[in-house]
Amino acid sequence: MSVTYREVKADILRQITRGQLPPGSAMPNEVDLAASYGCARATVNRAMRELADDGIIERRRKAGTRVRQNPIRHVRMNIPIVGQEIEELGATYRYALVQCKAEPAPNWLRARMALKRDDRVLHLTCMHYADGAPYQHEDRWINLSALPDAEQHDFSDVGPNEWLVSTVPFTDAQISFHAVAADATIADYLDCTEGDALFQTERTTWLEGRTITFVQLTYRRGHRVTMQY
Amino acid sequence: MSVTYREVKADILRQITRGQLPPGSAMPNEVDLAASYGCARATVNRAMRELADDGIIERRRKAGTRVRQNPIRHVRMNIPIVGQEIEELGATYRYALVQCKAEPAPNWLRARMALKRDDRVLHLTCMHYADGAPYQHEDRWINLSALPDAEQHDFSDVGPNEWLVSTVPFTDAQISFHAVAADATIADYLDCTEGDALFQTERTTWLEGRTITFVQLTYRRGHRVTMQY
DNA sequence: GATCCCGAAAGATATAGACATAAAGCGTAA
DNA sequence: TTACGCTTTATGTCTATATCTTTCGGGATC
């Protein structure tokens, strides 16, 4: 095959990183580029489309393509299941169910999960261990109106996260990261000191507009989430 | 136009989310799908390729395409410039340079940035304010061997981040998120109590294999990073 | 039974050509 | 001057076809 879209993409990217195509500058149109690379327009199109997806260039019909003034820096972050995350560290994973109770949703949770007045939730507390040491504390609420099956299910052996991804895969979610000070309970579970700075993730999950679950994941001291771009 | 790749993608996704194509199941090949949708193979290919990029399905030559057993959940996270971040919150941004000094790199930093023995670095400390209140504390080291211009530049008015993205756009980076306890200095700058749990980001940036800069960004109490997927 | 090699299947990509769609910019009318 | 609408142009997408590449699985060989 003559010129591949990867070669075109790499070449354009090289010109941009070397400053031959400075930020803000306009690029030739697809027809001209195709001619100069000696390939089909579709080939150039794919290269340019990917560069646009990567946030390097900006494309607008009729206006043409230009190098972004401020390239969009973004990372693609995997959301792993905690068991896999631990085993990828080369450690042994252990799960324990701490508590599991169906109850009416407290007000703050009703607001968070957009629940109706009398919706009931299943409140689960779990611990995840890596090589026997506390790794993550999970505090989860499942909307029983959306997922009544959850009430019958036994979470002693398999964590709610794994059950959820097998029961309702392909959901939408909102995630947030922040830092919290360990309260007495969490300090106890995670084997740290009250007041320690801990990394916490919150996640709300929907399926077709209905809130399925809200979870707070608190990690052991020193936990880091790392990404490349 | 007859059948678009978006329609094909949406239709396949619908079948998957509705359970008509359960996780692990094999899908027809592109030729057959194209025939059943009454469109060209390239159209189906694009739909399937995007689903594969989204982590919904898994494709292998000869083996065919199947729905992923555990769909890969990932988010795409923007890495904003702090000034933009603050202005998008509807607040007024203010920047202040606290300290700027060229010095030999301490050992821990040499290791982090993969510096040579006698490389010098520019050490900057800055503060970023939102509506007058402390928002972010920036502790940055710039590799002067890679970017000698930095030593001459005046960072009193424009933050080093903005200068860097305009001077060396299109770099590679590694980011990590974690929680730290505020020490006396940081507590002072961020107007919080010593020991408070704070969200911190670390970022190392490379250009063509050379480390350009390492930065620690510590956010005010309660800061959250939020993402959708 | 284990290993290597080869054919075939399916996805990955290139091409040429056509039509669709958005929007920039100009010309005209109010 | 402003507002509206048309033309033009660049990107967006579809089609039909061909070739390339990876890899599964079977058959020959050791």
Coordinates of C-alpha atoms (C1' of nucleotides) in Angstrom, one line a residue:
Chain A
M1 CA 0.0 0.0 0.0
S2 CA 1.4 3.4 -0.8
V3 CA 0.8 6.1 1.9
T4 CA -1.0 5.1 5.0
Y5 CA -3.1 7.3 7.1
R6 CA -0.7 6.7 10.0
E7 CA 2.2 8.0 8.0
V8 CA 0.2 11.1 7.1
K9 CA -0.9 11.6 10.7
A10 CA 2.7 11.2 11.9
D11 CA 4.0 13.6 9.3
I12 CA 1.5 16.3 10.1
L13 CA 2.1 15.8 13.8
R14 CA 5.8 16.1 13.3
Q15 CA 5.4 19.4 11.4
I16 CA 3.3 20.7 14.3
T17 CA 5.6 19.7 17.0
R18 CA 8.6 21.0 15.1
G19 CA 6.9 24.4 14.8
Q20 CA 6.6 24.3 11.0
L21 CA 2.9 24.5 11.6
P22 CA 2.6 26.8 14.6
P23 CA -0.5 27.0 16.8
G24 CA -3.3 29.0 15.1
S25 CA -2.0 28.5 11.6
A26 CA -4.2 27.2 8.9
M27 CA -3.6 24.0 7.1
P28 CA -4.1 23.2 3.4
N29 CA -7.4 21.6 2.6
E30 CA -7.9 17.8 2.3
V31 CA -7.8 17.8 -1.5
D32 CA -4.5 19.6 -1.7
L33 CA -3.0 17.6 1.1
A34 CA -4.0 14.4 -0.6
A35 CA -2.4 15.6 -3.8
S36 CA 0.8 16.5 -2.0
Y37 CA 1.0 13.2 -0.2
G38 CA 0.0 11.3 -3.3
C39 CA -2.9 9.5 -1.6
A40 CA -6.7 9.5 -1.6
R41 CA -8.6 12.2 0.2
A42 CA -10.1 9.6 2.5
T43 CA -6.6 8.8 3.8
V44 CA -5.9 12.4 4.7
N45 CA -9.4 12.7 6.1
R46 CA -8.8 9.8 8.6
A47 CA -5.4 11.2 9.6
M48 CA -6.9 14.7 10.2
R49 CA -10.0 13.3 11.9
E50 CA -7.8 11.5 14.4
L51 CA -5.7 14.6 15.1
A52 CA -8.9 16.5 15.7
D53 CA -10.1 13.8 18.1
D54 CA -6.8 14.1 19.9
G55 CA -7.4 17.8 20.3
I56 CA -4.3 18.8 18.2
I57 CA -6.2 20.5 15.4
E58 CA -9.5 22.1 15.0
R59 CA -11.7 21.5 11.9
R60 CA -14.7 23.5 10.7
R61 CA -16.6 23.0 7.4
K62 CA -15.9 25.7 5.0
A63 CA -13.5 27.5 7.5
G64 CA -11.0 24.7 7.1
T65 CA -8.5 23.2 9.5
R66 CA -6.1 24.9 11.8
V67 CA -3.7 24.0 14.5
R68 CA -5.3 24.6 17.9
Q69 CA -4.2 27.7 19.8
N70 CA -4.2 25.8 23.1
P71 CA -4.1 22.1 22.3
I72 CA -6.6 20.3 24.4
R73 CA -4.8 18.1 26.8
H74 CA -6.8 15.1 27.9
V75 CA -6.1 11.7 29.3
R76 CA -8.1 8.6 28.9
M77 CA -8.4 6.9 32.2
N78 CA -9.4 3.4 32.8
I79 CA -11.9 2.7 35.6
P80 CA -10.8 -0.7 36.9
I81 CA -12.7 -3.1 39.1
V82 CA -10.8 -3.1 42.4
G83 CA -10.1 -6.8 42.3
Q84 CA -8.4 -6.5 38.9
E85 CA -6.6 -3.4 40.0
I86 CA -5.1 -5.2 43.0
E87 CA -4.1 -8.3 41.1
E88 CA -2.4 -6.2 38.4
L89 CA -0.2 -4.9 41.3
G90 CA 0.8 -8.5 41.8
A91 CA -1.0 -8.7 45.1
T92 CA -3.6 -11.1 46.4
Y93 CA -7.1 -9.8 46.5
R94 CA -9.5 -10.4 49.3
Y95 CA -13.0 -9.1 49.7
A96 CA -15.2 -8.8 52.8
L97 CA -18.8 -7.6 53.2
V98 CA -19.1 -5.5 56.3
Q99 CA -22.7 -4.6 56.2
C100 CA -25.7 -4.9 54.0
K101 CA -29.1 -3.4 54.9
A102 CA -32.1 -2.2 53.0
E103 CA -33.3 1.1 54.2
P104 CA -35.2 4.3 53.2
A105 CA -32.9 6.7 51.5
P106 CA -31.6 9.6 53.7
N107 CA -32.3 13.1 52.4
W108 CA -28.8 13.8 51.2
L109 CA -28.8 10.6 49.2
R110 CA -32.2 11.3 47.7
A111 CA -30.9 14.5 46.4
R112 CA -27.7 12.9 45.0
M113 CA -29.4 10.0 43.4
A114 CA -32.5 11.9 42.3
L115 CA -34.7 9.4 44.1
K116 CA -38.4 9.7 44.7
R117 CA -39.7 10.3 48.2
D118 CA -40.4 6.7 49.2
D119 CA -37.6 5.0 47.2
R120 CA -35.7 2.4 49.2
V121 CA -32.0 1.7 48.9
L122 CA -29.7 -1.1 49.7
H123 CA -26.8 0.2 51.8
L124 CA -23.6 -1.9 51.5
T125 CA -20.3 -1.4 53.2
C126 CA -17.4 -3.5 52.0
M127 CA -13.6 -3.8 52.4
H128 CA -11.1 -4.7 49.8
Y129 CA -7.7 -6.0 50.8
A130 CA -4.4 -6.3 49.0
D131 CA -2.1 -9.0 50.4
G132 CA -4.1 -8.9 53.6
A133 CA -3.7 -5.2 54.1
P134 CA -6.7 -2.8 53.8
Y135 CA -6.7 -1.3 50.3
Q136 CA -10.1 0.3 49.8
H137 CA -13.3 1.0 51.7
E138 CA -16.5 0.9 49.8
D139 CA -19.7 2.6 50.9
R140 CA -22.4 1.9 48.4
W141 CA -26.1 2.6 47.9
I142 CA -28.2 0.7 45.3
N143 CA -31.5 2.0 44.2
L144 CA -33.9 -0.8 44.9
S145 CA -36.7 0.7 42.7
A146 CA -34.4 0.5 39.7
L147 CA -32.8 -2.9 40.7
P148 CA -35.1 -4.9 42.9
D149 CA -33.0 -8.0 42.4
A150 CA -30.2 -6.5 44.5
E151 CA -32.2 -7.1 47.7
Q152 CA -32.3 -10.8 47.2
H153 CA -28.7 -11.1 46.1
D154 CA -26.1 -12.3 48.5
F155 CA -23.0 -10.1 48.5
S156 CA -20.9 -12.1 51.0
D157 CA -18.6 -13.6 48.3
V158 CA -18.8 -11.3 45.3
G159 CA -18.6 -7.5 45.7
P160 CA -21.5 -5.3 44.6
N161 CA -19.3 -3.7 41.9
E162 CA -18.7 -7.0 40.2
W163 CA -22.3 -8.0 40.5
L164 CA -23.4 -4.7 39.1
V165 CA -21.1 -4.7 36.1
S166 CA -22.3 -8.2 35.2
T167 CA -26.0 -7.4 35.8
V168 CA -26.2 -3.9 34.3
P169 CA -23.2 -3.4 32.1
F170 CA -23.1 -0.4 29.8
T171 CA -24.3 2.3 32.2
D172 CA -23.5 6.0 32.3
A173 CA -21.6 7.5 35.2
Q174 CA -20.2 10.6 36.8
I175 CA -17.0 10.3 38.8
S176 CA -15.3 12.7 41.1
F177 CA -12.0 12.6 42.8
H178 CA -11.1 14.5 46.0
A179 CA -9.3 14.3 49.3
V180 CA -10.9 13.6 52.7
A181 CA -9.7 13.4 56.2
A182 CA -10.2 9.9 57.7
D183 CA -12.9 9.8 60.3
A184 CA -12.7 7.4 63.2
T185 CA -14.6 4.6 61.4
I186 CA -12.6 4.8 58.2
A187 CA -9.4 5.1 60.1
D188 CA -10.3 1.9 61.8
Y189 CA -11.1 0.0 58.6
L190 CA -8.1 1.3 56.6
D191 CA -5.7 0.9 59.5
C192 CA -4.6 4.6 59.6
T193 CA -4.9 7.5 61.9
E194 CA -8.0 9.6 62.3
G195 CA -7.5 12.8 60.3
D196 CA -5.1 11.2 57.8
A197 CA -5.5 12.6 54.3
L198 CA -7.1 9.9 52.1
F199 CA -7.9 9.8 48.4
Q200 CA -11.6 9.3 47.7
T201 CA -13.6 8.6 44.6
E202 CA -17.4 9.1 44.3
R203 CA -19.3 7.6 41.4
T204 CA -23.0 7.9 40.5
T205 CA -24.2 5.4 37.8
W206 CA -27.3 5.7 35.6
L207 CA -29.1 3.4 33.2
E208 CA -31.4 5.1 30.8
G209 CA -31.9 8.1 33.0
R210 CA -32.5 6.2 36.3
T211 CA -29.9 6.3 39.0
I212 CA -28.7 2.8 39.8
T213 CA -26.1 3.3 42.4
F214 CA -23.9 5.8 44.3
V215 CA -20.6 4.7 45.7
Q216 CA -17.9 6.3 47.8
L217 CA -14.5 4.5 47.5
T218 CA -11.9 5.5 50.1
Y219 CA -8.4 4.3 49.5
R220 CA -5.6 3.5 51.9
R221 CA -3.0 6.2 52.8
G222 CA -0.8 7.1 49.9
H223 CA -2.9 5.8 47.1
R224 CA -2.3 7.4 43.7
V225 CA -4.1 7.4 40.5
T226 CA -1.7 7.7 37.6
M227 CA -2.3 8.5 33.9
Q228 CA -0.3 9.2 30.8
Y229 CA -1.0 11.5 27.9
Chain B
M1 CA -28.2 9.3 2.4
S2 CA -29.3 5.8 3.2
V3 CA -27.9 4.3 6.3
T4 CA -25.3 6.2 8.3
Y5 CA -22.5 4.8 10.4
R6 CA -24.1 6.6 13.4
E7 CA -27.3 4.7 12.9
V8 CA -25.5 1.4 12.6
K9 CA -23.5 2.2 15.7
A10 CA -26.5 3.3 17.7
D11 CA -28.4 0.2 16.6
I12 CA -25.7 -2.2 17.6
L13 CA -25.2 -0.4 20.9
R14 CA -29.0 -0.6 21.5
Q15 CA -28.9 -4.4 20.9
I16 CA -26.0 -4.7 23.4
T17 CA -27.5 -2.5 26.1
R18 CA -30.8 -4.3 25.8
G19 CA -29.2 -7.7 26.2
Q20 CA -29.9 -9.0 22.7
L21 CA -26.2 -9.2 22.3
P22 CA -25.0 -10.3 25.7
P23 CA -21.4 -9.8 26.9
G24 CA -19.1 -12.4 25.3
S25 CA -21.4 -13.1 22.4
A26 CA -20.0 -13.1 18.8
M27 CA -21.3 -10.7 16.2
P28 CA -21.8 -11.3 12.5
N29 CA -18.9 -10.3 10.3
E30 CA -18.8 -7.0 8.5
V31 CA -19.9 -8.3 5.2
D32 CA -23.0 -9.9 6.6
L33 CA -23.8 -6.9 8.8
A34 CA -23.4 -4.6 5.8
A35 CA -25.8 -6.8 3.8
S36 CA -28.4 -6.8 6.6
Y37 CA -28.2 -3.0 7.1
G38 CA -28.2 -2.5 3.4
C39 CA -25.1 -0.3 3.5
A40 CA -21.5 -0.5 2.4
R41 CA -19.0 -2.5 4.4
A42 CA -17.0 0.7 5.2
T43 CA -20.0 2.1 6.9
V44 CA -20.3 -0.9 9.2
N45 CA -16.5 -0.9 9.7
R46 CA -16.6 2.7 11.0
A47 CA -19.4 1.9 13.4
M48 CA -17.6 -1.1 14.7
R49 CA -14.3 0.6 14.9
E50 CA -15.7 3.3 17.1
L51 CA -17.5 0.8 19.3
A52 CA -14.1 -1.0 19.7
D53 CA -12.5 2.4 20.5
D54 CA -15.2 2.9 23.1
G55 CA -14.3 -0.4 24.7
I56 CA -17.7 -1.9 24.1
I57 CA -16.6 -4.6 21.7
E58 CA -13.5 -6.5 20.9
R59 CA -12.2 -7.2 17.4
R60 CA -9.6 -9.6 16.2
R61 CA -8.7 -10.5 12.7
K62 CA -10.0 -13.9 11.6
A63 CA -11.5 -14.5 15.1
G64 CA -14.2 -11.9 14.5
T65 CA -15.9 -9.4 16.7
R66 CA -17.5 -10.0 20.1
V67 CA -19.1 -8.0 22.8
R68 CA -16.6 -7.5 25.6
Q69 CA -17.0 -9.6 28.7
N70 CA -16.1 -6.7 30.9
P71 CA -16.6 -3.6 29.0
I72 CA -13.7 -1.2 29.5
R73 CA -14.9 1.8 31.3
H74 CA -12.8 4.8 30.6
V75 CA -13.2 8.5 30.9
R76 CA -11.6 11.3 28.9
M77 CA -10.4 14.0 31.2
N78 CA -9.5 17.5 30.2
I79 CA -6.4 19.0 31.7
P80 CA -7.2 22.6 31.9
I81 CA -5.0 25.6 32.6
V82 CA -5.8 26.9 36.0
G83 CA -6.8 30.3 34.8
Q84 CA -9.3 29.0 32.4
E85 CA -10.6 26.5 35.0
I86 CA -11.3 29.4 37.4
E87 CA -12.9 31.6 34.8
E88 CA -15.2 28.8 33.7
L89 CA -16.4 28.7 37.3
G90 CA -17.4 32.3 36.8
A91 CA -14.8 33.6 39.2
T92 CA -12.1 36.2 38.7
Y93 CA -8.6 34.8 38.3
R94 CA -5.6 36.3 39.9
Y95 CA -2.0 35.0 39.7
A96 CA 0.9 35.7 42.0
L97 CA 4.5 34.7 41.8
V98 CA 5.8 33.8 45.2
Q99 CA 9.4 32.7 44.4
C100 CA 11.6 32.1 41.4
K101 CA 15.1 30.8 41.8
A102 CA 17.6 28.9 39.7
E103 CA 19.3 26.2 41.7
P104 CA 21.0 22.8 41.3
A105 CA 18.5 20.0 41.4
P106 CA 18.1 18.2 44.7
N107 CA 18.5 14.5 44.5
W108 CA 14.9 13.5 44.8
L109 CA 14.1 15.8 41.8
R110 CA 17.0 14.5 39.8
A111 CA 15.6 11.0 40.1
R112 CA 12.1 12.2 39.3
M113 CA 13.0 14.2 36.3
A114 CA 15.8 11.9 35.1
L115 CA 18.3 14.8 35.2
K116 CA 22.0 14.6 34.8
R117 CA 24.3 15.2 37.7
D118 CA 25.0 18.9 37.1
D119 CA 21.7 19.9 35.5
R120 CA 20.2 23.1 36.9
V121 CA 16.6 23.8 37.5
L122 CA 14.4 26.8 37.9
H123 CA 12.3 26.5 41.0
L124 CA 9.1 28.5 41.0
T125 CA 6.4 28.8 43.6
C126 CA 3.1 30.5 42.6
M127 CA -0.4 31.0 43.8
H128 CA -3.6 31.1 41.9
Y129 CA -6.7 32.8 43.3
A130 CA -10.3 32.6 42.5
D131 CA -12.3 35.7 43.5
G132 CA -9.5 36.7 45.8
A133 CA -9.5 33.4 47.7
P134 CA -6.6 30.9 47.4
Y135 CA -7.4 28.3 44.8
Q136 CA -4.2 26.5 43.9
H137 CA -0.6 26.4 45.1
E138 CA 1.9 25.6 42.4
D139 CA 5.4 24.3 43.1
R140 CA 7.3 23.9 39.8
W141 CA 10.7 22.9 38.6
I142 CA 11.8 23.6 35.1
N143 CA 14.8 21.8 33.5
L144 CA 17.1 24.7 32.5
S145 CA 19.2 22.4 30.3
A146 CA 16.2 21.6 28.2
L147 CA 14.7 25.1 28.3
P148 CA 17.4 27.7 29.0
D149 CA 15.0 30.5 27.9
A150 CA 13.1 30.0 31.2
E151 CA 15.9 31.6 33.2
Q152 CA 15.6 34.9 31.4
H153 CA 11.8 34.9 31.4
D154 CA 9.9 37.0 33.8
F155 CA 7.1 35.1 35.5
S156 CA 5.7 38.0 37.6
D157 CA 2.7 38.5 35.3
V158 CA 2.1 35.3 33.5
G159 CA 2.2 31.9 35.2
P160 CA 4.8 29.3 34.2
N161 CA 2.2 26.9 33.0
E162 CA 0.8 29.4 30.4
W163 CA 4.3 30.3 29.3
L164 CA 5.2 26.6 28.9
V165 CA 2.2 25.7 26.9
S166 CA 2.8 28.5 24.5
T167 CA 6.6 27.8 24.3
V168 CA 6.5 24.0 24.2
P169 CA 3.1 22.9 23.3
F170 CA 2.5 19.2 22.3
T171 CA 4.5 17.5 25.0
D172 CA 4.0 14.1 26.7
A173 CA 3.1 13.9 30.3
Q174 CA 2.4 11.7 33.2
I175 CA -0.1 12.9 35.8
S176 CA -1.0 11.5 39.2
F177 CA -3.7 12.4 41.7
H178 CA -3.5 11.8 45.4
A179 CA -4.3 13.3 48.8
V180 CA -1.9 15.0 51.1
A181 CA -2.0 16.6 54.5
A182 CA -1.3 20.3 54.5
D183 CA 2.0 21.2 56.0
A184 CA 2.5 24.6 57.7
T185 CA 3.6 26.4 54.6
I186 CA 0.8 25.1 52.4
A187 CA -1.8 25.7 55.1
D188 CA -0.6 29.3 55.2
Y189 CA -0.8 29.8 51.5
L190 CA -4.1 28.0 51.0
D191 CA -5.7 29.5 54.1
C192 CA -6.5 26.3 55.8
T193 CA -5.4 24.3 58.9
E194 CA -2.2 22.3 59.1
G195 CA -3.1 18.7 58.6
D196 CA -6.1 19.4 56.4
A197 CA -6.7 16.8 53.6
L198 CA -5.9 18.4 50.3
F199 CA -6.1 17.2 46.7
Q200 CA -2.8 17.2 44.9
T201 CA -1.8 16.7 41.3
E202 CA 1.7 15.9 40.2
R203 CA 2.7 16.2 36.6
T204 CA 5.9 15.4 34.8
T205 CA 6.3 16.7 31.2
W206 CA 8.6 15.5 28.4
L207 CA 9.5 16.7 25.0
E208 CA 11.1 14.2 22.7
G209 CA 12.4 12.2 25.6
R210 CA 13.8 15.1 27.7
T211 CA 12.1 16.1 30.9
I212 CA 10.9 19.6 30.7
T213 CA 9.2 20.3 34.0
F214 CA 7.8 18.7 37.1
V215 CA 5.0 20.4 39.0
Q216 CA 3.0 19.8 42.2
L217 CA -0.4 21.5 42.2
T218 CA -2.1 21.6 45.6
Y219 CA -5.7 22.7 45.6
R220 CA -7.7 24.5 48.3
R221 CA -9.8 22.4 50.7
G222 CA -12.7 20.6 49.2
H223 CA -11.5 20.7 45.6
R224 CA -13.0 18.0 43.3
V225 CA -12.2 16.8 39.9
T226 CA -15.2 15.6 38.1
M227 CA -15.7 13.5 34.9
Q228 CA -18.4 11.9 32.9
Y229 CA -18.5 8.7 30.9
Chain C
dG1 C1' 2.0 -36.2 20.9
dA2 C1' 4.4 -31.9 19.9
dT3 C1' 5.9 -28.6 16.4
dC4 C1' 6.0 -26.2 12.3
dC5 C1' 3.9 -24.4 8.2
dC6 C1' 0.3 -23.0 5.3
dG7 C1' -4.3 -21.7 3.7
dA8 C1' -8.3 -19.2 4.6
dA9 C1' -11.1 -16.0 7.2
dA10 C1' -12.0 -11.6 9.0
dG11 C1' -10.7 -7.2 10.1
dA12 C1' -7.6 -3.0 8.6
dT13 C1' -6.9 0.1 5.3
dA14 C1' -6.4 2.4 0.4
dT15 C1' -8.9 4.4 -3.6
dA16 C1' -11.9 7.0 -6.6
dG17 C1' -15.9 9.0 -7.0
dA18 C1' -20.3 11.0 -5.5
dC19 C1' -23.3 13.5 -2.7
dA20 C1' -24.5 15.8 1.9
dT21 C1' -24.1 19.5 5.1
dA22 C1' -22.4 23.5 7.5
dA23 C1' -21.1 28.0 7.5
dA24 C1' -18.2 31.9 5.8
dG25 C1' -18.7 35.7 3.2
dC26 C1' -20.6 38.4 -0.2
dG27 C1' -24.3 40.8 -2.4
dT28 C1' -28.7 42.7 -2.2
dA29 C1' -32.7 44.6 -0.1
dA30 C1' -34.9 47.0 3.7
Chain D
dT1 C1' -26.3 50.3 8.3
dT2 C1' -28.4 46.1 9.2
dA3 C1' -30.6 42.0 7.9
dC4 C1' -31.5 38.4 5.0
dG5 C1' -30.4 35.0 1.6
dC6 C1' -27.5 32.8 -1.8
dT7 C1' -23.2 30.9 -3.5
dT8 C1' -19.2 28.6 -2.7
dT9 C1' -16.1 25.9 -0.4
dA10 C1' -14.2 22.6 3.0
dT11 C1' -15.3 19.0 5.7
dG12 C1' -18.4 14.9 6.5
dT13 C1' -20.0 10.7 5.0
dC14 C1' -21.4 6.7 1.8
dT15 C1' -20.3 3.4 -1.9
dA16 C1' -18.0 -0.2 -4.3
dT17 C1' -13.9 -2.5 -4.8
dA18 C1' -9.3 -4.0 -4.0
dT19 C1' -5.3 -5.3 -1.3
dC20 C1' -2.9 -6.0 3.0
dT21 C1' -2.2 -8.1 7.6
dT22 C1' -3.1 -10.8 11.3
dT23 C1' -4.2 -15.0 13.2
dC24 C1' -7.1 -19.2 13.7
dG25 C1' -7.1 -23.9 12.8
dG26 C1' -5.9 -27.8 10.3
dG27 C1' -2.5 -30.8 8.2
dA28 C1' 2.1 -32.4 7.6
dT29 C1' 6.2 -33.5 9.8
dC30 C1' 9.3 -34.8 13.5

